[in-house]
mmCIF file with all atom_site columns, C-alpha atoms in Angstrom:
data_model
loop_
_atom_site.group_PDB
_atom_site.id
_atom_site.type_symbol
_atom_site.label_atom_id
_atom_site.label_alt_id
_atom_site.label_comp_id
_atom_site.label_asym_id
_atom_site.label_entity_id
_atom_site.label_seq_id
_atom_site.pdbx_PDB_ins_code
_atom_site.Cartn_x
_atom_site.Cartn_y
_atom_site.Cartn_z
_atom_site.occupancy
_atom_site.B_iso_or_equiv
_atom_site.pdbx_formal_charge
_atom_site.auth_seq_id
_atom_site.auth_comp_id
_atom_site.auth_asym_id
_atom_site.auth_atom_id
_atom_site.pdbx_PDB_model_num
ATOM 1   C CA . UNK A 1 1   ? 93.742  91.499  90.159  1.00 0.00 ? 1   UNK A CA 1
ATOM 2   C CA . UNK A 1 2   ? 93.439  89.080  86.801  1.00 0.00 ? 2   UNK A CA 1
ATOM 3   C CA . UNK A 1 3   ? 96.312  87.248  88.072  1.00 0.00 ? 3   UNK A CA 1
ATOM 4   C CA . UNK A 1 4   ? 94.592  86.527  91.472  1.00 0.00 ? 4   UNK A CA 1
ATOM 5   C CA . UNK A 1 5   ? 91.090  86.043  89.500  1.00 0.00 ? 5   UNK A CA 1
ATOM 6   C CA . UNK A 1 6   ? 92.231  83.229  87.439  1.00 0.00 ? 6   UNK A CA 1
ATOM 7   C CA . UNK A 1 7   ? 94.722  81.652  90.277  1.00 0.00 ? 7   UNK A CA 1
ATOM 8   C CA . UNK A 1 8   ? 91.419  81.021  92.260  1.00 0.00 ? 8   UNK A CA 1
ATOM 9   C CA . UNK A 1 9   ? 88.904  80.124  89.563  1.00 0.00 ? 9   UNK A CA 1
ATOM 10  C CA . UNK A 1 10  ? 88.160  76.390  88.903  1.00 0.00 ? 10  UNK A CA 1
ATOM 11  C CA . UNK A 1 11  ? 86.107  77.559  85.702  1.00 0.00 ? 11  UNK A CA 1
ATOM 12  C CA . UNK A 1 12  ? 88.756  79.812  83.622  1.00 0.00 ? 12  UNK A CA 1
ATOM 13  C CA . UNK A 1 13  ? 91.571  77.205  83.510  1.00 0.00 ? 13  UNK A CA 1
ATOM 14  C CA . UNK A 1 14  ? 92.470  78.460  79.757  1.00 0.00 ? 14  UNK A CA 1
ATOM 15  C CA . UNK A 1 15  ? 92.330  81.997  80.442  1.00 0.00 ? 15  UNK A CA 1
ATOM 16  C CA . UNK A 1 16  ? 94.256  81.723  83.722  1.00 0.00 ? 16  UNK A CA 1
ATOM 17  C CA . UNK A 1 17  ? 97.090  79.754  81.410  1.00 0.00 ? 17  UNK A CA 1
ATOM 18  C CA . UNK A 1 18  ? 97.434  82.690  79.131  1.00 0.00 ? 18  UNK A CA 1
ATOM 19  C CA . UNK A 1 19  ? 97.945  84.877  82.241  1.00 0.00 ? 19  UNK A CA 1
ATOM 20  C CA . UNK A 1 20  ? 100.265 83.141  83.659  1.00 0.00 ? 20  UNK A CA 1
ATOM 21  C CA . UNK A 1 21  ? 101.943 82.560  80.414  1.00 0.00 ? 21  UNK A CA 1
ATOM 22  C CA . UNK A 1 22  ? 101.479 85.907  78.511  1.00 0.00 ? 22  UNK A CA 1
ATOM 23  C CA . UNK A 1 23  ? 103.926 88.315  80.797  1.00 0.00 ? 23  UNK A CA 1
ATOM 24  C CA . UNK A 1 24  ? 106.944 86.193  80.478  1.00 0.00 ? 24  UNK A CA 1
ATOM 25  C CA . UNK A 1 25  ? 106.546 85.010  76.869  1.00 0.00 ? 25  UNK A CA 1
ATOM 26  C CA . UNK A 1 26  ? 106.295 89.033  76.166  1.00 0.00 ? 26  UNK A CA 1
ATOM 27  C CA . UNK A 1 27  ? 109.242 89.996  78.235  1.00 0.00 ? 27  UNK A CA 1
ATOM 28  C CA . UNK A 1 28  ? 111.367 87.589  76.994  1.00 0.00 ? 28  UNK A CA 1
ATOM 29  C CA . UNK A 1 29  ? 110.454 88.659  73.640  1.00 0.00 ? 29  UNK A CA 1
ATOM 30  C CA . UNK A 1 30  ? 111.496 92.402  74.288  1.00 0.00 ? 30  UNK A CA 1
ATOM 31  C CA . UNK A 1 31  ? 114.652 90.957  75.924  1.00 0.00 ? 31  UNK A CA 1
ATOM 32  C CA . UNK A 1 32  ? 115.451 88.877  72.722  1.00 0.00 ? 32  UNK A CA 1
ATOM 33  C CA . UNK A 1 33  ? 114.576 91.895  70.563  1.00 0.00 ? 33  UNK A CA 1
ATOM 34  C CA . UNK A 1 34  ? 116.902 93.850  72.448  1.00 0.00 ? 34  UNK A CA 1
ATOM 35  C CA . UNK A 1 35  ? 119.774 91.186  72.535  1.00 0.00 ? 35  UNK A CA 1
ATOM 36  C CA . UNK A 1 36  ? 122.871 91.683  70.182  1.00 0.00 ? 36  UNK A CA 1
ATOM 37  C CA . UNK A 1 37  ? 122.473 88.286  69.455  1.00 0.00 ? 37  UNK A CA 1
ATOM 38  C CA . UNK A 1 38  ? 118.791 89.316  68.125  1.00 0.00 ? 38  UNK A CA 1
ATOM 39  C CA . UNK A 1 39  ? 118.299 86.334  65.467  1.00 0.00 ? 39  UNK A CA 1
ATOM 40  C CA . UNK A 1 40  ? 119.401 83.803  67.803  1.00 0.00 ? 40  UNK A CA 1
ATOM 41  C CA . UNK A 1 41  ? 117.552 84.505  70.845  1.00 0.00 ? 41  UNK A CA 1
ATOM 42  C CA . UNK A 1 42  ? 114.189 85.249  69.312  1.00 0.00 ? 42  UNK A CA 1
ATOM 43  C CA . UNK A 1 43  ? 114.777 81.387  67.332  1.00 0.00 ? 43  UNK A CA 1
ATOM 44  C CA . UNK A 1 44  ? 115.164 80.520  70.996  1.00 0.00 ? 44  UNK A CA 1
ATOM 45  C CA . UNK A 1 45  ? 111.808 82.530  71.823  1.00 0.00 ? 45  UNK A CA 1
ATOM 46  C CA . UNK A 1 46  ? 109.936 80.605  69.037  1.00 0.00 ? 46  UNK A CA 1
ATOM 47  C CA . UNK A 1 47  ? 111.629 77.043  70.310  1.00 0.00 ? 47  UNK A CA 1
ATOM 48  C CA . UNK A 1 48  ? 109.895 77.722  73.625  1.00 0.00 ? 48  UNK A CA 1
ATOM 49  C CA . UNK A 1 49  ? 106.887 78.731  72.744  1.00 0.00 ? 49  UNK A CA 1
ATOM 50  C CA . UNK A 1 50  ? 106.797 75.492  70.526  1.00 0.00 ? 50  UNK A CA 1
ATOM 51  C CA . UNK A 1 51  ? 107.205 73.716  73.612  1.00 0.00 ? 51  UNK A CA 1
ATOM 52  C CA . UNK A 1 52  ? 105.105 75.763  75.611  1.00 0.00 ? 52  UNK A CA 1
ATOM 53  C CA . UNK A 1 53  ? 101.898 75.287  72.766  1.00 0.00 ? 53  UNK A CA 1
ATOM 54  C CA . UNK A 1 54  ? 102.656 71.231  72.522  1.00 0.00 ? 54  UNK A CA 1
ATOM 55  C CA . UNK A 1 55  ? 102.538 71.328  76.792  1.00 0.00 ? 55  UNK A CA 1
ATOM 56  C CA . UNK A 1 56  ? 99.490  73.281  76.478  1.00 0.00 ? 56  UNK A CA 1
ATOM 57  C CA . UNK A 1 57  ? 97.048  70.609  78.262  1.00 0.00 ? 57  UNK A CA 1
ATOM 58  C CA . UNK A 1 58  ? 99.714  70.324  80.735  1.00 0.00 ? 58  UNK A CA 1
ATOM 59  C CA . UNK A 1 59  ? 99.999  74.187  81.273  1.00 0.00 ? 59  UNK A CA 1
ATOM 60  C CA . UNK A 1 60  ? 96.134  74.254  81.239  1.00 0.00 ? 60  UNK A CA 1
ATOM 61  C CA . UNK A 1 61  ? 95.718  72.204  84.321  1.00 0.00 ? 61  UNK A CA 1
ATOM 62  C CA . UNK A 1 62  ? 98.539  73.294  86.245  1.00 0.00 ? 62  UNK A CA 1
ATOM 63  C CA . UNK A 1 63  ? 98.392  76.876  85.433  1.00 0.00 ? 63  UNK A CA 1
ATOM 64  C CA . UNK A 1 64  ? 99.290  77.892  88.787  1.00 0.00 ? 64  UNK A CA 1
ATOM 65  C CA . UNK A 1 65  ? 102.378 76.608  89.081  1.00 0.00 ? 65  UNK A CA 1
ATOM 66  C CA . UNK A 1 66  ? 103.510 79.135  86.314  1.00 0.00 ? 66  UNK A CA 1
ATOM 67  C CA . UNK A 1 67  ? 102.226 81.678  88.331  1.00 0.00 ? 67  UNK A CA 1
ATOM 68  C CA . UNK A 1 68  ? 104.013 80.290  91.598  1.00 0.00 ? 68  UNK A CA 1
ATOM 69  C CA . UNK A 1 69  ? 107.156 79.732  89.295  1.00 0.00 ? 69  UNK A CA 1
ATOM 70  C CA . UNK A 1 70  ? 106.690 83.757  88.694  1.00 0.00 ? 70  UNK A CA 1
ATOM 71  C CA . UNK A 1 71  ? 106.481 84.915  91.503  1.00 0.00 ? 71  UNK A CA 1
ATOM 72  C CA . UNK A 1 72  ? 108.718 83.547  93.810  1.00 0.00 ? 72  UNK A CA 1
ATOM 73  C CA . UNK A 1 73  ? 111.338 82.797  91.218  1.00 0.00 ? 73  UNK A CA 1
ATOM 74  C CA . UNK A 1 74  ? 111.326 86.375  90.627  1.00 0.00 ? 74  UNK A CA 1
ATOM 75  C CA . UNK A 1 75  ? 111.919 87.259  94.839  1.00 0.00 ? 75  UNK A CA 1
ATOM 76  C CA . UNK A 1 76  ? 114.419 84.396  94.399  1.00 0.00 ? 76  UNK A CA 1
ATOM 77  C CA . UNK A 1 77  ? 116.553 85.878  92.062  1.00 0.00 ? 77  UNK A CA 1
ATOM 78  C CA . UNK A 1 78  ? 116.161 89.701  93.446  1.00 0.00 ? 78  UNK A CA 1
ATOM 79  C CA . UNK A 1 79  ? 117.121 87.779  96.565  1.00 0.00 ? 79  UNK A CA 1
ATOM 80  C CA . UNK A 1 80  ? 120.276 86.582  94.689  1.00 0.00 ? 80  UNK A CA 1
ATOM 81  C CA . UNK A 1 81  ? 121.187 89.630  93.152  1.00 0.00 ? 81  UNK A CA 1
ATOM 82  C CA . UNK A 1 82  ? 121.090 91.578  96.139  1.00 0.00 ? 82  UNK A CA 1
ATOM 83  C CA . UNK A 1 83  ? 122.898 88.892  98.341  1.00 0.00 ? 83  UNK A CA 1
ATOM 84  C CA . UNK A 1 84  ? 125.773 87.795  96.207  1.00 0.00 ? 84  UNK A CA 1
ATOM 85  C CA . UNK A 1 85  ? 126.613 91.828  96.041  1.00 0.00 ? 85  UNK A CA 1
ATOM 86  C CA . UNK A 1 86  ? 127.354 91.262  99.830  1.00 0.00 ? 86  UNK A CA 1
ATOM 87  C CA . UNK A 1 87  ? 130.161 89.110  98.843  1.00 0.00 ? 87  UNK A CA 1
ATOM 88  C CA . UNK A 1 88  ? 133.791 90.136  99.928  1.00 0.00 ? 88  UNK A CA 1
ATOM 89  C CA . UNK A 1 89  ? 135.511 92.196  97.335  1.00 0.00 ? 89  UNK A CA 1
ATOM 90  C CA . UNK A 1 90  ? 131.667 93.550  95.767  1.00 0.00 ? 90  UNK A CA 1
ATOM 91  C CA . UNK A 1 91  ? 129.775 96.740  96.332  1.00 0.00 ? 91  UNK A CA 1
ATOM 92  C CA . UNK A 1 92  ? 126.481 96.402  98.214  1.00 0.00 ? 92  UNK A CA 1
ATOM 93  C CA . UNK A 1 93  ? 123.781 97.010  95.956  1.00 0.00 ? 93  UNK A CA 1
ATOM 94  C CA . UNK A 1 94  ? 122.371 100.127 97.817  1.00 0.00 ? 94  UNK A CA 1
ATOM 95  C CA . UNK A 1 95  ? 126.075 101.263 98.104  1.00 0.00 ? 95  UNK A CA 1
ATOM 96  C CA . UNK A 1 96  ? 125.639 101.832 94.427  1.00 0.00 ? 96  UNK A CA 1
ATOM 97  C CA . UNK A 1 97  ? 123.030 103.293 94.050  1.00 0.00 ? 97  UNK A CA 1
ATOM 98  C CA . UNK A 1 98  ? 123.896 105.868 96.860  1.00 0.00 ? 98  UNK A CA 1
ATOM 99  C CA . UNK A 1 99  ? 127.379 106.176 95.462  1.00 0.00 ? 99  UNK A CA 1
ATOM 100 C CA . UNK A 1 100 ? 125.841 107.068 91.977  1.00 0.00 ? 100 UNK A CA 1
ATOM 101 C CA . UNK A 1 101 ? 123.515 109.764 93.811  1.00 0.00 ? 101 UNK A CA 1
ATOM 102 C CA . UNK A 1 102 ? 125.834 110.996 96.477  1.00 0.00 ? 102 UNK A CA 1
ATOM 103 C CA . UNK A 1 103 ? 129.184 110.434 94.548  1.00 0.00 ? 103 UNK A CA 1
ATOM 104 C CA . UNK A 1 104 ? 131.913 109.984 97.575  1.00 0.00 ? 104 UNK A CA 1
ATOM 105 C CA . UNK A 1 105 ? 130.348 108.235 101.097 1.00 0.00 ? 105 UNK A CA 1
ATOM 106 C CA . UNK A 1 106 ? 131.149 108.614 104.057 1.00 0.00 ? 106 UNK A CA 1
ATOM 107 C CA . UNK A 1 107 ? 131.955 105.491 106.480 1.00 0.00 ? 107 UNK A CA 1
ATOM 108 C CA . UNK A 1 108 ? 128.151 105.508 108.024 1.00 0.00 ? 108 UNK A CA 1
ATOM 109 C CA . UNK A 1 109 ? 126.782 106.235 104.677 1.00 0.00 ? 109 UNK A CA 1
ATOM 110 C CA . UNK A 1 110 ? 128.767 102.887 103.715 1.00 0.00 ? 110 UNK A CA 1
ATOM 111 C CA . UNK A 1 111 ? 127.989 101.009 106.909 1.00 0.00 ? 111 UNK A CA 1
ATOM 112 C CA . UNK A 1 112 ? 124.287 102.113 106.419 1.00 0.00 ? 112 UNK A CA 1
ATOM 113 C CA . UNK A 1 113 ? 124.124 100.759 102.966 1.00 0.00 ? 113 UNK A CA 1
ATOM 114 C CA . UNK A 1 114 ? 125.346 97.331  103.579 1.00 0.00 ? 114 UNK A CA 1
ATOM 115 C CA . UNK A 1 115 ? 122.998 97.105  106.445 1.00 0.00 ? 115 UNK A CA 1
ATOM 116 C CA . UNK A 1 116 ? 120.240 98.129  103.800 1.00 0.00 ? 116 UNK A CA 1
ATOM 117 C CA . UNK A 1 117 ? 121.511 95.595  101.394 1.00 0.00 ? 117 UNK A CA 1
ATOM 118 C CA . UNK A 1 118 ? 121.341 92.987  104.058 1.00 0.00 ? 118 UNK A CA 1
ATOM 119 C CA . UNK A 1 119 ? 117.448 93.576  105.154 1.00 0.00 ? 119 UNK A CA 1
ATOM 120 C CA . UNK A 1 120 ? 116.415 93.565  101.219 1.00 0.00 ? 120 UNK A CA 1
ATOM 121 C CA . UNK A 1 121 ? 118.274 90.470  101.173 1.00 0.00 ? 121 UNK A CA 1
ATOM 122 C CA . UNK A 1 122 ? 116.341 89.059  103.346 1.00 0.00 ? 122 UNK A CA 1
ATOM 123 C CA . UNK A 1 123 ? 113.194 90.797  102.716 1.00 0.00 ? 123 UNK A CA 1
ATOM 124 C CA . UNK A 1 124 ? 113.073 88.954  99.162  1.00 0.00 ? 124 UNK A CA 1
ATOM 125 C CA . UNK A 1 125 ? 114.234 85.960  100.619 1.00 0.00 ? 125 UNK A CA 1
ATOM 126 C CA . UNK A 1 126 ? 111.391 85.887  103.333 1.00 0.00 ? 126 UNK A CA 1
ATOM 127 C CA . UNK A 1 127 ? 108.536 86.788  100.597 1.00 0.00 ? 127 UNK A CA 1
ATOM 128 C CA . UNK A 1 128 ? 109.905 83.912  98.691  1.00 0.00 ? 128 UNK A CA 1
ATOM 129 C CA . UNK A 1 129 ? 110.031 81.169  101.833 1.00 0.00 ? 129 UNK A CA 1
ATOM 130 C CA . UNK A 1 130 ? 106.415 82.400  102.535 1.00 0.00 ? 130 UNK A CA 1
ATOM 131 C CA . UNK A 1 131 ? 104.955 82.470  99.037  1.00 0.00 ? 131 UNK A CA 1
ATOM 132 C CA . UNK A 1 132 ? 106.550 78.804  98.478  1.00 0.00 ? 132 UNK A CA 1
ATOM 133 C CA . UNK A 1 133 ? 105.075 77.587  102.485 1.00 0.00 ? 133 UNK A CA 1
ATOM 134 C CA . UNK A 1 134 ? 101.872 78.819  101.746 1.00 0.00 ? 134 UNK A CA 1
ATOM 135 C CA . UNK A 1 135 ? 101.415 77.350  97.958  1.00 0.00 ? 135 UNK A CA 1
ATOM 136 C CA . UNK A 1 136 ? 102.150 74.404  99.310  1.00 0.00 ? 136 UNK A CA 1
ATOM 137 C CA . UNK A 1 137 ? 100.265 74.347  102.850 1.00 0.00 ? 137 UNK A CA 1
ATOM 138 C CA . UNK A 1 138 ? 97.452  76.830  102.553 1.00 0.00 ? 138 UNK A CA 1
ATOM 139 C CA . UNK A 1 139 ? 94.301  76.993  99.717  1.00 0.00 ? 139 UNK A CA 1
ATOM 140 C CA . UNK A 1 140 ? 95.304  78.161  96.477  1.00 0.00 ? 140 UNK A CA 1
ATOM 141 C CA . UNK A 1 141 ? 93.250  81.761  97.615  1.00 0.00 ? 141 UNK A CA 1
ATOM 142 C CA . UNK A 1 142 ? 95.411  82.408  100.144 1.00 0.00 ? 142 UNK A CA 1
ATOM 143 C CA . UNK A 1 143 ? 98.580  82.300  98.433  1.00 0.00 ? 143 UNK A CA 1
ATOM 144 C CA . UNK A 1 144 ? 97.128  84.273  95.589  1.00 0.00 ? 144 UNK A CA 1
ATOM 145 C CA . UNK A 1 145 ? 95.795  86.528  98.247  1.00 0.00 ? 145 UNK A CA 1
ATOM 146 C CA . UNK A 1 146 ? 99.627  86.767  99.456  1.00 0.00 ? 146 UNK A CA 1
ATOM 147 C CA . UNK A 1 147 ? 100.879 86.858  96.387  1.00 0.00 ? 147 UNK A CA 1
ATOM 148 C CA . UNK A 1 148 ? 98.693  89.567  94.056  1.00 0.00 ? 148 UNK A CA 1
ATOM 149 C CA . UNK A 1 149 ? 97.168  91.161  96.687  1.00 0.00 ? 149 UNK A CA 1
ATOM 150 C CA . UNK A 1 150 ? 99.450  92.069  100.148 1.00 0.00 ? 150 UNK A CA 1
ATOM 151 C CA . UNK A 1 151 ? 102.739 91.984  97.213  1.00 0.00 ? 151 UNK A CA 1
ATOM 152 C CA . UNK A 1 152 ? 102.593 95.965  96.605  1.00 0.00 ? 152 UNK A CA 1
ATOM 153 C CA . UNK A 1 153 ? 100.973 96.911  100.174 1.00 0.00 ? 153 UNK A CA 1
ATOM 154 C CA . UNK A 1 154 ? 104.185 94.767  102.103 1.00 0.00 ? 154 UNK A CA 1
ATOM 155 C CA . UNK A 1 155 ? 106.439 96.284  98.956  1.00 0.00 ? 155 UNK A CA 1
ATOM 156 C CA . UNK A 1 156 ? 105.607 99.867  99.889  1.00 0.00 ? 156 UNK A CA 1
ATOM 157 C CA . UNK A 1 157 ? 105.942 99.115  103.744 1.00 0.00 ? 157 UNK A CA 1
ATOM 158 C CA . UNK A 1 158 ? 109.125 97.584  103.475 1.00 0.00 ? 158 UNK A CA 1
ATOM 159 C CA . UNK A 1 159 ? 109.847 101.061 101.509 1.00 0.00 ? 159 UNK A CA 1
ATOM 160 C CA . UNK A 1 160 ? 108.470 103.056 104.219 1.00 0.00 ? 160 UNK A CA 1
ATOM 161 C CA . UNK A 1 161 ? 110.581 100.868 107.155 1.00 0.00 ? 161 UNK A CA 1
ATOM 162 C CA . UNK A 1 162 ? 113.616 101.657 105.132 1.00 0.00 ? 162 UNK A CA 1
ATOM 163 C CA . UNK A 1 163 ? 113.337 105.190 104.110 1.00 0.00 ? 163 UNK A CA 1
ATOM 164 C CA . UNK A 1 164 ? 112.373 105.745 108.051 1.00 0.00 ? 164 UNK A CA 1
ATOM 165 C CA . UNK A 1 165 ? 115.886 103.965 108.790 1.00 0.00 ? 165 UNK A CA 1
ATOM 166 C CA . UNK A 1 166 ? 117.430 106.130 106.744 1.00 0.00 ? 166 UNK A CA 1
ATOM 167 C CA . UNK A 1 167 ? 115.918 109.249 108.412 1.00 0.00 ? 167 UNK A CA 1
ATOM 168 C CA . UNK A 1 168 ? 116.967 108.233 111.790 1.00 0.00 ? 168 UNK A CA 1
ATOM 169 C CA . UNK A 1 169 ? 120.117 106.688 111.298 1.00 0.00 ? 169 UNK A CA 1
ATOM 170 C CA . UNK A 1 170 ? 121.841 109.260 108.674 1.00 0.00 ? 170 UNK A CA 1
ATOM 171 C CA . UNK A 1 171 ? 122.164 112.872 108.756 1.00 0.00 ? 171 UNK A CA 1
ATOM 172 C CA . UNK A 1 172 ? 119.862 114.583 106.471 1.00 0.00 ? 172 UNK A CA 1
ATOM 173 C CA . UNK A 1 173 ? 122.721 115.747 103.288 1.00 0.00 ? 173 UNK A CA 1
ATOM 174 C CA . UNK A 1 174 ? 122.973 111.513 102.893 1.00 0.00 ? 174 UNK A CA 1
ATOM 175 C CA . UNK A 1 175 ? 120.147 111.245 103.064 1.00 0.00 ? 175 UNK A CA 1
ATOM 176 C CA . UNK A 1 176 ? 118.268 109.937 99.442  1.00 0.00 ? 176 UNK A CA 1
ATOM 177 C CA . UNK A 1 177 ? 114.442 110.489 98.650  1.00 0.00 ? 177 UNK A CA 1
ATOM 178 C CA . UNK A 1 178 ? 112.480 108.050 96.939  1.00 0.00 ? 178 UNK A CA 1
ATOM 179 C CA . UNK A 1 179 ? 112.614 109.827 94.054  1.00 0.00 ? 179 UNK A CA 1
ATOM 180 C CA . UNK A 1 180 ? 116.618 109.807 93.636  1.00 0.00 ? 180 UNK A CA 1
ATOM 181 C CA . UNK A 1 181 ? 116.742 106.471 94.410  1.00 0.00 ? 181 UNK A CA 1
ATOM 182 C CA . UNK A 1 182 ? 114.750 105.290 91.450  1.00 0.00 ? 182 UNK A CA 1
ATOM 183 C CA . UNK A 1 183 ? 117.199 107.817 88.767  1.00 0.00 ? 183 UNK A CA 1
ATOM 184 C CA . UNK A 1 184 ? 119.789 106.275 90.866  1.00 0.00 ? 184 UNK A CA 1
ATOM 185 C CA . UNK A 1 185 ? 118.378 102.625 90.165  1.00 0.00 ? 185 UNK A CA 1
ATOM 186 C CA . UNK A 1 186 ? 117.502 103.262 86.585  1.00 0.00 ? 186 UNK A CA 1
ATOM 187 C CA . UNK A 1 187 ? 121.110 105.191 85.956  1.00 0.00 ? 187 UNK A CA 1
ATOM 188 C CA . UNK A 1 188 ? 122.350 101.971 87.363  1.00 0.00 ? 188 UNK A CA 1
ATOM 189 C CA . UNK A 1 189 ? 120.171 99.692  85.490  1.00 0.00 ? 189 UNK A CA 1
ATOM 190 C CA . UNK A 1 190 ? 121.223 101.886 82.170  1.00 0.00 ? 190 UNK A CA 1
ATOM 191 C CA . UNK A 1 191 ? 124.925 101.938 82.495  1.00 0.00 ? 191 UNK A CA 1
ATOM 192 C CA . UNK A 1 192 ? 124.791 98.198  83.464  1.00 0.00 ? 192 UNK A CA 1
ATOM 193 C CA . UNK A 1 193 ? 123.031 96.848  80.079  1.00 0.00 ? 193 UNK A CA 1
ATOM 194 C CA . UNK A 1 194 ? 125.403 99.536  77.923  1.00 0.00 ? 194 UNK A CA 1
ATOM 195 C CA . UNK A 1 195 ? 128.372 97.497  79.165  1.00 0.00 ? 195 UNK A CA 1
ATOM 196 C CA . UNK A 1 196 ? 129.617 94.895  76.660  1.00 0.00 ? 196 UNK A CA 1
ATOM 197 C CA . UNK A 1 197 ? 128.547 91.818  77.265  1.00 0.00 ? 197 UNK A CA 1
ATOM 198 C CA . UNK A 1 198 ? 125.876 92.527  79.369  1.00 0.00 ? 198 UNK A CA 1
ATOM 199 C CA . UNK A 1 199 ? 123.365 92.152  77.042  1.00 0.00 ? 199 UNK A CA 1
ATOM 200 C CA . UNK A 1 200 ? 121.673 88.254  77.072  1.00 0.00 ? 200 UNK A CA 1
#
C-alpha cells in the first residue's frame, strides 16, 4: 500500500525514492552478510550505495522506474528460473519440489509437473509483459494499481487455478497441499544455498 502511495503521488517524490530504494538496498545487504565472500560483497554494497546517494536527484525524479525495475525484473527472473528448468536434460521446477515431497513419481505425476512448470512459466512471463505494457501505455495509477494492488489477489488465483488442476487431474495420494508445497519449496530453497558455491 506505501509502495502504490508514493508511485502515484506527485508531492512525496523523496519518500517514494526511499521506498523504492530501501527493500533492495536491505536485501542485498542480508545477501552480502550471508555471502562467504562477506568482506567483499558488502564493499560492493557500500560502492552502490555510493552511487546510488551521488544519483540521488536522478533517483528522486524518476523514482518509479526503480519500482518498475522491481517489479517486473523480479517476474522476469522467476520467469527465467522456472523456464530454463524446462530445458532438456533439467528437472522441472515443480518436479522438484513434488519429488522432494512425494520421493519417487509416477509418469502423470511427472507429466503433470512439467505442465505446471510450463503455466508458471508463463504466468510470470505474462505479469511481466503486462506490468512493462501498462508502465509504459497507461497512467502511472494504473500500473501501480496492477502492480501493488491485483499482484497478491492474481498470485493467490493463479494458486487456486493450479491447486484445482491438481485435484482434477491427479489422484488424491499425489496429490500436494499448499502447505507441503511451501516445506517442499523452502527444503528446496535450503539444500540449494548449502551447496558449495551457491552462495553469491
Amino acid at each position: 500500500m506505501l509502495s502504490h502511495f508514493t508511485a502515484t503521488s506527485t508531492t512525496h517524490a523523496l519518500l517514494g525514492a526511499l521506498v523504492a530504494v530501501t527493500p533492495m538496498l536491505v536485501l542485498s545487504f542480508l545477501l552480502a552478510w550471508r555471502s562467504v565472500r562477506r568482506a567483499r560483497m558488502l564493499t560492493l554494497w557500500l560502492v552502490v550505495c555510493a552511487l546510488l546517494y551521488g544519483s540521488k536527484n536522478w533517483l528522486i525524479a524518476h523514482y518509479n522506474w526503480v519500482f518498475l525495475l522491481e517489479h517486473a525484473g523480479t517476474y522476469l527472473m522467476l520467469c527465467a528460473t522456472f523456464g530454463l528448468s524446462l530445458r532438456h536434460g533439467e528437472t522441472p521446477m515443480i518436479s522438484r519440489f513434488a519429488h522432494i515431497v512425494h520421493g519417487g513419481m509416477s509418469t502423470a505425476l511427472i507429466r503433470y509437473t512439467r505442465s505446471a512448470t510450463w503455466a508458471w512459466t508463463l504466468y510470470f512471463g505474462g505479469i511481466a509483459g503486462i506490468s512493462l505494457l501498462l508502465f509504459w501505455l497507461a497512467p502511472v495509477n494504473v500500473w501501480s494499481a496492477f502492480a501493488y494492488l491485483l499482484g497478491i489477489p492474481l498470485l493467490v488465483l493463479m494458486f487456486m487455478g493450479e491447486y484445482a488442476a491438481r485435484c482434477y487431474l491427479l489422484p488424491a495420494a499425489e496429490r500436494a497441499g499448499p502447505l507441503e508445497s511451501i516445506r517442499a519449496y523452502r527444503k528446496a530453497s535450503t539444500e540449494g544455498s548449502a551447496q558449495p558455491g551457491s552462495h553469491p
